[in-house]
Short mmCIF file of N, CA and C and ligand atoms in Angstrom, two decimals:
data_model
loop_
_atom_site.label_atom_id
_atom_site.label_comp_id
_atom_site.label_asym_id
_atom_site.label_seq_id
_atom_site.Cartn_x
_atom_site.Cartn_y
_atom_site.Cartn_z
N UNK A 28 15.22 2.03 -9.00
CA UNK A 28 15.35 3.29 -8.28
C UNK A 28 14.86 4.43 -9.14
N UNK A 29 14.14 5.30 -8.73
CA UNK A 29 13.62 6.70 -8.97
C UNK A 29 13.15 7.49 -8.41
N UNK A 30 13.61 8.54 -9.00
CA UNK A 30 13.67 10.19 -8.32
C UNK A 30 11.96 10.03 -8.43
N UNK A 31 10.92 10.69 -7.62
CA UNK A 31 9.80 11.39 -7.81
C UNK A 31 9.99 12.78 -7.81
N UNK A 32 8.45 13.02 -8.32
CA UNK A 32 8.36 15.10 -8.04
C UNK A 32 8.01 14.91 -7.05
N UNK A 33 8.33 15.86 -6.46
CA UNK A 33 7.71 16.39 -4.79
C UNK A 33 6.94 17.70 -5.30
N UNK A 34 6.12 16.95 -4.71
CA UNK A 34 4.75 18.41 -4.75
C UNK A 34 5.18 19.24 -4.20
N UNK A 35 4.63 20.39 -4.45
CA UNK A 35 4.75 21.92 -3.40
C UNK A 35 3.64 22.46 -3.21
N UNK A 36 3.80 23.43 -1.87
CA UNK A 36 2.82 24.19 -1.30
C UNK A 36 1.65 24.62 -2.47
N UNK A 37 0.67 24.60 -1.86
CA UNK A 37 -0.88 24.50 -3.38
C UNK A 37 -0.81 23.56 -4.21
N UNK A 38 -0.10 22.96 -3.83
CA UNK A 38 -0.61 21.10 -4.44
C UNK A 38 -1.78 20.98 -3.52
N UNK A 39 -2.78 20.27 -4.07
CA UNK A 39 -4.33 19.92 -3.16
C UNK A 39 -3.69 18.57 -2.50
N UNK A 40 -2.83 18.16 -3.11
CA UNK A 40 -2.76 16.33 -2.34
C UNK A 40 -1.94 16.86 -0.67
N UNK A 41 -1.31 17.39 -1.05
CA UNK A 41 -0.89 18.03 0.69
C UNK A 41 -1.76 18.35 1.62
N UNK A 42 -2.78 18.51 1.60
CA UNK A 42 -3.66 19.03 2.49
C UNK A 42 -4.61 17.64 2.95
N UNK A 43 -4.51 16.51 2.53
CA UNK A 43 -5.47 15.22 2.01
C UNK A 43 -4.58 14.43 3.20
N UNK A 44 -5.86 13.67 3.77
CA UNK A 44 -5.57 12.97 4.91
C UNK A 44 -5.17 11.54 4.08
N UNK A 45 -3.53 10.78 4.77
CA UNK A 45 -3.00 9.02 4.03
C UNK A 45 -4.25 8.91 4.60
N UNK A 46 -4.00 7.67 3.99
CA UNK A 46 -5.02 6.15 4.30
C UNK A 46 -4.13 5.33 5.06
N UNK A 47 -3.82 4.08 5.95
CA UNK A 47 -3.06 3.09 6.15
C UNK A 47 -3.35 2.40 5.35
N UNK A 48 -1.66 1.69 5.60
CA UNK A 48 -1.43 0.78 4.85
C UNK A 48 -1.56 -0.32 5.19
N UNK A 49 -2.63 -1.61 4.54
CA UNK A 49 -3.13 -2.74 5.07
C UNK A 49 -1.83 -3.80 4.91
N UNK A 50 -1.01 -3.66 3.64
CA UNK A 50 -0.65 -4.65 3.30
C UNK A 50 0.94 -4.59 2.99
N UNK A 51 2.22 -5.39 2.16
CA UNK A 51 3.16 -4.86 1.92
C UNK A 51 2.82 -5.64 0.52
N UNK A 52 3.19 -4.48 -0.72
CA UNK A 52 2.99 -5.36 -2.30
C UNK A 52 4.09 -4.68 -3.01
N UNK A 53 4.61 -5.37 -4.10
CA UNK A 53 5.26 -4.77 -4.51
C UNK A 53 5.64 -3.35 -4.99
N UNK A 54 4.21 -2.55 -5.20
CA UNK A 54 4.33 -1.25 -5.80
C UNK A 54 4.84 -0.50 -4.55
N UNK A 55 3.71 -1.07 -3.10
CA UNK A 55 4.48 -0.04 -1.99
C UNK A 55 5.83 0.05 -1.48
N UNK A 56 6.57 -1.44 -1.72
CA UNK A 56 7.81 -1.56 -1.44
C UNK A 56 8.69 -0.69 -2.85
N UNK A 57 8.29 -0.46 -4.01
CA UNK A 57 8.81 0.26 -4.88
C UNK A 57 9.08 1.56 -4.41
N UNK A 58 7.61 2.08 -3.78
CA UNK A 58 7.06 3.62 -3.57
C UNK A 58 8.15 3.91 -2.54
N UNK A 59 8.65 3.52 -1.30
CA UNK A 59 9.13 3.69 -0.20
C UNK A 59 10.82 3.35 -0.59
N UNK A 60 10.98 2.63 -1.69
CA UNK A 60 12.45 2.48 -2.34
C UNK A 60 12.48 4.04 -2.64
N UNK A 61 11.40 4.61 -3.84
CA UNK A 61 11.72 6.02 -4.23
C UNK A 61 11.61 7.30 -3.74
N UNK A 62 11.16 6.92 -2.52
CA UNK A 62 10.80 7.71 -1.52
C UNK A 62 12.44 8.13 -0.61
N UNK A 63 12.69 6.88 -0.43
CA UNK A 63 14.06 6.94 -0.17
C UNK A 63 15.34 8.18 -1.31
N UNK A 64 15.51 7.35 -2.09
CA UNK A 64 16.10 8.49 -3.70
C UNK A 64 15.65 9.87 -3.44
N UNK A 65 13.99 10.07 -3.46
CA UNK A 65 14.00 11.12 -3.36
C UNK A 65 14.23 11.89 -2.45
N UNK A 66 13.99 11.62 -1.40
CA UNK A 66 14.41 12.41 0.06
C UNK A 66 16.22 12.16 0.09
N UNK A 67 17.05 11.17 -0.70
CA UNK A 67 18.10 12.26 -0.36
C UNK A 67 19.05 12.68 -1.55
N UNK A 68 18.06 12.37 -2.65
CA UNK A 68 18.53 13.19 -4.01
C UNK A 68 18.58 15.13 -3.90
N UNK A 69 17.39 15.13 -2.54
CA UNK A 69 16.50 16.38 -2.39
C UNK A 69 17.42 16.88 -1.01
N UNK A 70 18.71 16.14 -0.78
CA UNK A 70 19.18 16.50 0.96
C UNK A 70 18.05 17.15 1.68
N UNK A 71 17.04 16.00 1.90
CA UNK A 71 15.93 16.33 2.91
C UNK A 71 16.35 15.07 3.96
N UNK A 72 16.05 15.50 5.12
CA UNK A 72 15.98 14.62 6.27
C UNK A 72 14.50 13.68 6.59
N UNK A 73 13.93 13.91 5.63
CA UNK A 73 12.48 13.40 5.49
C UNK A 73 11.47 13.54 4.65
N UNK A 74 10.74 12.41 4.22
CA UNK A 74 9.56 12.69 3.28
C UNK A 74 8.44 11.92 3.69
N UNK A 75 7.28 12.70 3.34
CA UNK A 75 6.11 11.64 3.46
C UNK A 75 5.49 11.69 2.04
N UNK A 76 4.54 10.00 2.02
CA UNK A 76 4.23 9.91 1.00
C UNK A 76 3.54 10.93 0.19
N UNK A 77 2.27 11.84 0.72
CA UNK A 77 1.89 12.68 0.05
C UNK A 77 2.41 13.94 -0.68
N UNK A 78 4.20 13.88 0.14
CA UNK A 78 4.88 14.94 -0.93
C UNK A 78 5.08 14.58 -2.11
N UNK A 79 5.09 13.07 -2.34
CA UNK A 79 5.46 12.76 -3.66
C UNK A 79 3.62 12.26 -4.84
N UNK A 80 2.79 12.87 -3.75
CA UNK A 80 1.39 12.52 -4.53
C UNK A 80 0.71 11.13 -4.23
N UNK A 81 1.04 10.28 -3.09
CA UNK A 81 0.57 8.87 -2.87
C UNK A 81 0.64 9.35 -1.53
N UNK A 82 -1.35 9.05 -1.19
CA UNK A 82 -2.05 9.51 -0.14
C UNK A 82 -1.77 8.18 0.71
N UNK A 83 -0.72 7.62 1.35
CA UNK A 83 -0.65 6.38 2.07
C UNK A 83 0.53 6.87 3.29
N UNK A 84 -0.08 6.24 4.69
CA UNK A 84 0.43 6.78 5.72
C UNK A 84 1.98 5.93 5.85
N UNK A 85 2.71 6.95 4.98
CA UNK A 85 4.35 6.44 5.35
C UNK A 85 5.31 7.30 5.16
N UNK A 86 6.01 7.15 6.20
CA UNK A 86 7.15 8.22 5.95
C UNK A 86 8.60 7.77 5.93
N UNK A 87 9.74 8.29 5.29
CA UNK A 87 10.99 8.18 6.15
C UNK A 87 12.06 9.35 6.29
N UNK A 88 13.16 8.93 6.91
CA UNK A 88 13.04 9.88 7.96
C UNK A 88 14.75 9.23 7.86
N UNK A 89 15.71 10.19 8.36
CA UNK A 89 17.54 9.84 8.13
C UNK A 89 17.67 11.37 8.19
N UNK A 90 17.98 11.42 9.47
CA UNK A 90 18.89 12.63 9.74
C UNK A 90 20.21 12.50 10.37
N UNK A 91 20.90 11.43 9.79
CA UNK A 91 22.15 11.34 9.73
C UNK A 91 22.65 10.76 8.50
N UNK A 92 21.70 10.67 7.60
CA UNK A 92 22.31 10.07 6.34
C UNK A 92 22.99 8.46 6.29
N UNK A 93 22.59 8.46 7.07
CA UNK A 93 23.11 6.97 7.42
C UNK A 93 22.29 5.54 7.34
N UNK A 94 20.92 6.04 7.94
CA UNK A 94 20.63 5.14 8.37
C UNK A 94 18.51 4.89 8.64
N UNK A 95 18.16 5.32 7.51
CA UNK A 95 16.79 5.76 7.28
C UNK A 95 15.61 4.78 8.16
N UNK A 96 14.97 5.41 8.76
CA UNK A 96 13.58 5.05 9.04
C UNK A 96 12.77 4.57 8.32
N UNK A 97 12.09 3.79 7.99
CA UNK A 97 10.87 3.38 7.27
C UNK A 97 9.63 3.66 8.16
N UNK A 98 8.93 4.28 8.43
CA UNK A 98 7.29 4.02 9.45
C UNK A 98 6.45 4.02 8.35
N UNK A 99 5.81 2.96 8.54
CA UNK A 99 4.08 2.70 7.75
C UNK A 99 3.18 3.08 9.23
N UNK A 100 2.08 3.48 8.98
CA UNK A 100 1.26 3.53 9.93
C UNK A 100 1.71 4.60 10.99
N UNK A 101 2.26 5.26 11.18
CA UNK A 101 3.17 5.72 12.47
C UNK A 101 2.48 6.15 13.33
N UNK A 102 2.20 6.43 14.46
CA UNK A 102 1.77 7.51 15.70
C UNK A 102 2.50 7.62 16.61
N UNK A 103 2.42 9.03 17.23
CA UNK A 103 3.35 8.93 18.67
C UNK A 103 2.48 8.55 19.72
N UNK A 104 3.43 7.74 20.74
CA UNK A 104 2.76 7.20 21.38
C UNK A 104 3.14 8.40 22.69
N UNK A 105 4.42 8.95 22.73
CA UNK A 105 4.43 9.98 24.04
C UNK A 105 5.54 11.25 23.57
N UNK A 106 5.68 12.14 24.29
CA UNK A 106 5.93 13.54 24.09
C UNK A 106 6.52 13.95 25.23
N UNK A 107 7.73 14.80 25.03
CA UNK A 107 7.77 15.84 26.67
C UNK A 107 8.84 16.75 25.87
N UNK A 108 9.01 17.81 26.68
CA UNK A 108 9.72 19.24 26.49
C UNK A 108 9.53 19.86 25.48
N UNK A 109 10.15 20.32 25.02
CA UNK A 109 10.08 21.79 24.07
C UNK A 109 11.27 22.00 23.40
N UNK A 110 11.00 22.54 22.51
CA UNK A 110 12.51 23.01 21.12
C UNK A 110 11.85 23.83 20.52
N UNK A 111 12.38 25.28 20.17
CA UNK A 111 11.87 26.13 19.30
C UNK A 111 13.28 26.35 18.49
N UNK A 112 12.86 26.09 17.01
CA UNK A 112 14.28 26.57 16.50
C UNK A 112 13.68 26.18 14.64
N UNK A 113 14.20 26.44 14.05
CA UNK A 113 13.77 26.74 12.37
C UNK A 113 13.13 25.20 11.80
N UNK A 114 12.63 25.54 11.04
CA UNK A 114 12.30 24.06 10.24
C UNK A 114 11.72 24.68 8.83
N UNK A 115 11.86 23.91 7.98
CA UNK A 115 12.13 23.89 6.46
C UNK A 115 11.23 22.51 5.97
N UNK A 116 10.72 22.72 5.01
CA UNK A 116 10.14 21.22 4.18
C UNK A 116 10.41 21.57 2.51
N UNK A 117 10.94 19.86 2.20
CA UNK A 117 11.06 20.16 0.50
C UNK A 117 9.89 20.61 -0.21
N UNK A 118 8.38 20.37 0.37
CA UNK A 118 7.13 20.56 -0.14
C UNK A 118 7.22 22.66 -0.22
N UNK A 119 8.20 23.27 0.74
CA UNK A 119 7.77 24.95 0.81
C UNK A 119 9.32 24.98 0.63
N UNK A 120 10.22 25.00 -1.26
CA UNK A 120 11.48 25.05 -1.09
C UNK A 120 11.96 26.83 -1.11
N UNK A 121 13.16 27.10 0.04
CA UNK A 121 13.98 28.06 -0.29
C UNK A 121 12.94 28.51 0.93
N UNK A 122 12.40 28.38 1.80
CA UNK A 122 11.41 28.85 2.56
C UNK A 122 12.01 28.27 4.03
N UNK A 123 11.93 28.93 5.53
CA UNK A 123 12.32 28.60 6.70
C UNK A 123 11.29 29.05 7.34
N UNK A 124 11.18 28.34 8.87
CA UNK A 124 10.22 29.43 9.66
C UNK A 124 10.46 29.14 11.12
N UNK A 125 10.61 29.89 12.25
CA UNK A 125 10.53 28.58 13.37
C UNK A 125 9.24 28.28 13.94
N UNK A 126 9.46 26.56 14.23
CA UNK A 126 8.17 26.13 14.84
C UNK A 126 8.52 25.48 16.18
N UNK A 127 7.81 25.39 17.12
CA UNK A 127 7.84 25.06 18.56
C UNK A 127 7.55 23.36 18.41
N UNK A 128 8.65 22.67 18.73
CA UNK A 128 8.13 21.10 18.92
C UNK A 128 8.13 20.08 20.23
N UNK A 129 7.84 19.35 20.15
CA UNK A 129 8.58 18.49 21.56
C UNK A 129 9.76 18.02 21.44
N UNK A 130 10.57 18.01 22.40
CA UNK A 130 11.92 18.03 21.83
C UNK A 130 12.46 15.90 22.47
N UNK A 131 11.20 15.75 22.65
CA UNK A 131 11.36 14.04 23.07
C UNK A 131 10.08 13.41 22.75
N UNK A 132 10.52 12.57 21.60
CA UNK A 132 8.92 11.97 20.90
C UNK A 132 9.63 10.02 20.61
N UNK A 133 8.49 9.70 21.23
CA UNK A 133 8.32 8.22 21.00
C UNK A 133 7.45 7.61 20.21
N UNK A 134 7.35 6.95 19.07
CA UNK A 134 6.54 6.50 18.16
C UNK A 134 6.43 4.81 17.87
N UNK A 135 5.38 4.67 17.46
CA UNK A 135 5.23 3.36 17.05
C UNK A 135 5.31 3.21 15.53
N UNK A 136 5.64 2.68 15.25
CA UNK A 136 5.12 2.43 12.96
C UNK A 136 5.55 1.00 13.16
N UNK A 137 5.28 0.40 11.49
CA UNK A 137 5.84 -0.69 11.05
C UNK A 137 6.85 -0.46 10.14
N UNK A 138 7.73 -1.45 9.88
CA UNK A 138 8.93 -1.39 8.52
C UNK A 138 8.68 -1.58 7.82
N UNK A 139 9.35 -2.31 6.83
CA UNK A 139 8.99 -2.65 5.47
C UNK A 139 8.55 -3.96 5.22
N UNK A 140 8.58 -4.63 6.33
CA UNK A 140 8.39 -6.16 6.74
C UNK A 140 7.10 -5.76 7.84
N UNK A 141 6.08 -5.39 7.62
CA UNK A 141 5.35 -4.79 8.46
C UNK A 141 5.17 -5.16 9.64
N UNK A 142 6.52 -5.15 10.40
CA UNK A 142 6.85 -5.26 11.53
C UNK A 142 6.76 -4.25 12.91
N UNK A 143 6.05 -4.57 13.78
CA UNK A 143 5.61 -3.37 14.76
C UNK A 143 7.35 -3.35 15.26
N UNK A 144 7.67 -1.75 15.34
CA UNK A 144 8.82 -1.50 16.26
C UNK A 144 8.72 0.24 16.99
N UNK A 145 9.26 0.53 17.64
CA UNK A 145 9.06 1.66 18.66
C UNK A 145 10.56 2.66 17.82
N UNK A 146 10.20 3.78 18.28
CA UNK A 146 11.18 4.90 17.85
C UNK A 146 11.26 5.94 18.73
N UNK A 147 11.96 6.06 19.64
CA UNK A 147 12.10 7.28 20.38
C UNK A 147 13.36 8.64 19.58
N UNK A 148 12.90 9.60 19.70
CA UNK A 148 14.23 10.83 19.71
C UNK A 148 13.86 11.82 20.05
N UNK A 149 15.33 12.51 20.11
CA UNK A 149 15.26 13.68 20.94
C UNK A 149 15.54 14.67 19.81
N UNK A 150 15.33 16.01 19.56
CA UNK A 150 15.89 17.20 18.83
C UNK A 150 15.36 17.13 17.11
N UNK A 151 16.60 16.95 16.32
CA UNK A 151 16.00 16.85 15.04
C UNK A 151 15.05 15.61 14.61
N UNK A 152 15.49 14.61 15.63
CA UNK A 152 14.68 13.38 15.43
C UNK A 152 13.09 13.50 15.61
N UNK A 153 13.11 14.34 16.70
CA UNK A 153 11.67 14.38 17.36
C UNK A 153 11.21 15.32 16.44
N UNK A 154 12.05 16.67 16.02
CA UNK A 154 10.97 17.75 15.43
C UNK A 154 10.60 16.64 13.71
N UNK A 155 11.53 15.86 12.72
CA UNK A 155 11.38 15.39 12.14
C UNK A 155 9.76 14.22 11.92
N UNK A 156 10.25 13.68 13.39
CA UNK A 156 8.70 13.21 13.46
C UNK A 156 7.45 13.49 12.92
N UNK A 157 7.57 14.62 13.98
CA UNK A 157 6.39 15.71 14.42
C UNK A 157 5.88 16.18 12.61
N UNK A 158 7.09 16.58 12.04
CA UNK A 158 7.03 17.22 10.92
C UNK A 158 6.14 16.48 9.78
N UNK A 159 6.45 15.27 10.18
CA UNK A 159 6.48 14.20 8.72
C UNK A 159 5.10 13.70 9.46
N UNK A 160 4.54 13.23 10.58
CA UNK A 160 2.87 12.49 11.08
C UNK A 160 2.35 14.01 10.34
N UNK A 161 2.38 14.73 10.77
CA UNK A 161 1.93 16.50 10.35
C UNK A 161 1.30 16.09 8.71
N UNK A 162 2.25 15.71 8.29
CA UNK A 162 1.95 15.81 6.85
C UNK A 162 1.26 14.30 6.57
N UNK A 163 0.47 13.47 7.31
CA UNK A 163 0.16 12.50 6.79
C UNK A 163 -1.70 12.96 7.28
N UNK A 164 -1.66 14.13 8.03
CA UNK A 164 -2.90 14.43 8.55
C UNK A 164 -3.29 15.71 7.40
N UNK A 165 -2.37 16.15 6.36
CA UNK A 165 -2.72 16.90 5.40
C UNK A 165 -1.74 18.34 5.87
N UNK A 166 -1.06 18.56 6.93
CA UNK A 166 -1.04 19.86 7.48
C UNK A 166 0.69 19.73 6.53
N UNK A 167 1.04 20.83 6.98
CA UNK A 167 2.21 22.04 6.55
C UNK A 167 2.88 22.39 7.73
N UNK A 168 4.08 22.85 8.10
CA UNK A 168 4.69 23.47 8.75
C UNK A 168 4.65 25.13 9.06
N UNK A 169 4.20 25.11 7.70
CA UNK A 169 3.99 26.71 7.82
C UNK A 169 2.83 27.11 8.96
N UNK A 170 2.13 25.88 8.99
CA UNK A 170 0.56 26.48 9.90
C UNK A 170 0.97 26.67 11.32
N UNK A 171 2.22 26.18 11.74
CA UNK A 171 2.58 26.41 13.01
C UNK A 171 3.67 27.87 13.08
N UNK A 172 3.96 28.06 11.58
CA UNK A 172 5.00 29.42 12.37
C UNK A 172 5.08 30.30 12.98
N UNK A 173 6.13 30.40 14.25
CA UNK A 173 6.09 31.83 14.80
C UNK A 173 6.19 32.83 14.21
N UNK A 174 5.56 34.09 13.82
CA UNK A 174 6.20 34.83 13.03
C UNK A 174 6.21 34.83 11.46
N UNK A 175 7.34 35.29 10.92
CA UNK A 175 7.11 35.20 9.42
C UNK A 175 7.78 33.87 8.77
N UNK A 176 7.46 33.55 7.46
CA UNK A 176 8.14 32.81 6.80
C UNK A 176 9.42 33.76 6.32
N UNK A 177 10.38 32.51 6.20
CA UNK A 177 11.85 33.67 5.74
C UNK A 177 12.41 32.70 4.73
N UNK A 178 13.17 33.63 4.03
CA UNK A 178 14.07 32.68 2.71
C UNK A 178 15.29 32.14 3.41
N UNK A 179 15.30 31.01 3.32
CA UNK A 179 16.93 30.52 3.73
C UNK A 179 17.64 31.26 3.36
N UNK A 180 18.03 31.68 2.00
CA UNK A 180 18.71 32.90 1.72
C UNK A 180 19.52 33.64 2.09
N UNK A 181 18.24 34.12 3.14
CA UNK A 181 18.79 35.66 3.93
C UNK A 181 19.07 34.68 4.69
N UNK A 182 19.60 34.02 5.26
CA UNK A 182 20.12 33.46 6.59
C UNK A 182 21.25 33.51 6.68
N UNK A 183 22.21 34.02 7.79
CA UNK A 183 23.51 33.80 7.72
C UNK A 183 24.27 32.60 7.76
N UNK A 184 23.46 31.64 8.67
CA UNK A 184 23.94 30.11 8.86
C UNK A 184 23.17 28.95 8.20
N UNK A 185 24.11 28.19 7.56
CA UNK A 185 23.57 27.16 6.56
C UNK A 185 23.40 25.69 7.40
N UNK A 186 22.41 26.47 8.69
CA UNK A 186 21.98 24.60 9.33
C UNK A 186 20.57 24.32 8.67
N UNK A 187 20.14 24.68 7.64
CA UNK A 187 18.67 24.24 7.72
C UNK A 187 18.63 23.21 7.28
N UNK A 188 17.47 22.32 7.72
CA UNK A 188 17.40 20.86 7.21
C UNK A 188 15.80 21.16 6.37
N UNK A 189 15.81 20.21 5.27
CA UNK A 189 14.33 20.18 5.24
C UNK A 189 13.79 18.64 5.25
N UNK A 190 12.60 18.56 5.47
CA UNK A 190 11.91 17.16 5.78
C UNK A 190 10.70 17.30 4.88
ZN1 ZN B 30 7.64 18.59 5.01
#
């Protein structure tokens, strides 16, 4: 088990499109062990690989602390409604903004056993999604904000999650 750095905003590897992943070997099953540590050493509800500097399309994802996602490969396969409400990433820390998502997202990935399985959610699940494919295409959260970026900080209520 080990902590990684998580890159931050003006890191160049954030902006850099994963590659898929062909195969399961030991280093990737390592990478996605520390991927794990780090996303909740970091109380983030999500990481993708390129926050931690490894351009490979995988993310995970536990927004209940309970019970983590693995997706290799991921895409959504469908979408419906709407949620506008704050979102945060460990890659832009101490930083909030709100972004508009679908508030019902269904996905495909593989596990760690590169096993095809389906993922539907609704709310933090879905904006989490959204958040984490986002970042395997190089993008940021910030590129969608309404408005300004704000410091958690100034916020009066301590719901922010980051992914
Ligand atoms: Zn993020």
């Amino acid at each position: 088990m080990a902590i990684r750095n998580i890159r931050e905003i003006g890191d160049e590897v954030l902006t850099k499109k994963c590659k898929e992943v062909k195969e399961m070997t030991p280093r990737v099953k390592e990478l996605i062990e520390d991927m794990l540590d780090t996303m909740y050493e970091a109380n983030g509800v999500g990481l993708a690989a390129s926050q931690v500097g490894i351009l490979k399309r995988i993310v995970v994802i536990d927004v209940t602390g309970e019970d983590p996602y693995i997706m290799i490969n991921p895409r959504i396969i469908q979408s419906d409604g709407e949620q506008t409400g704050h979102e945060g990433c460990l890659s832009v820390p101490g930083k909030t903004g709100i972004v508009t998502r679908p508030n019902y997202v269904k996905a495909v990935a593989l596990n760690e056993n590169m096993e095809e399985y389906e993922i539907e959610g609704t709310e933090l699940l879905a904006r989490a999604i959204c958040h984490e494919l986002e970042h395997l295409e190089g993008h940021l959260y910030v590129e969608r904000v309404e408005g300004e970026l704000m410091n958690v900080s100034d916020l009066e209520d301590g719901e922010e999650e980051d992914e």
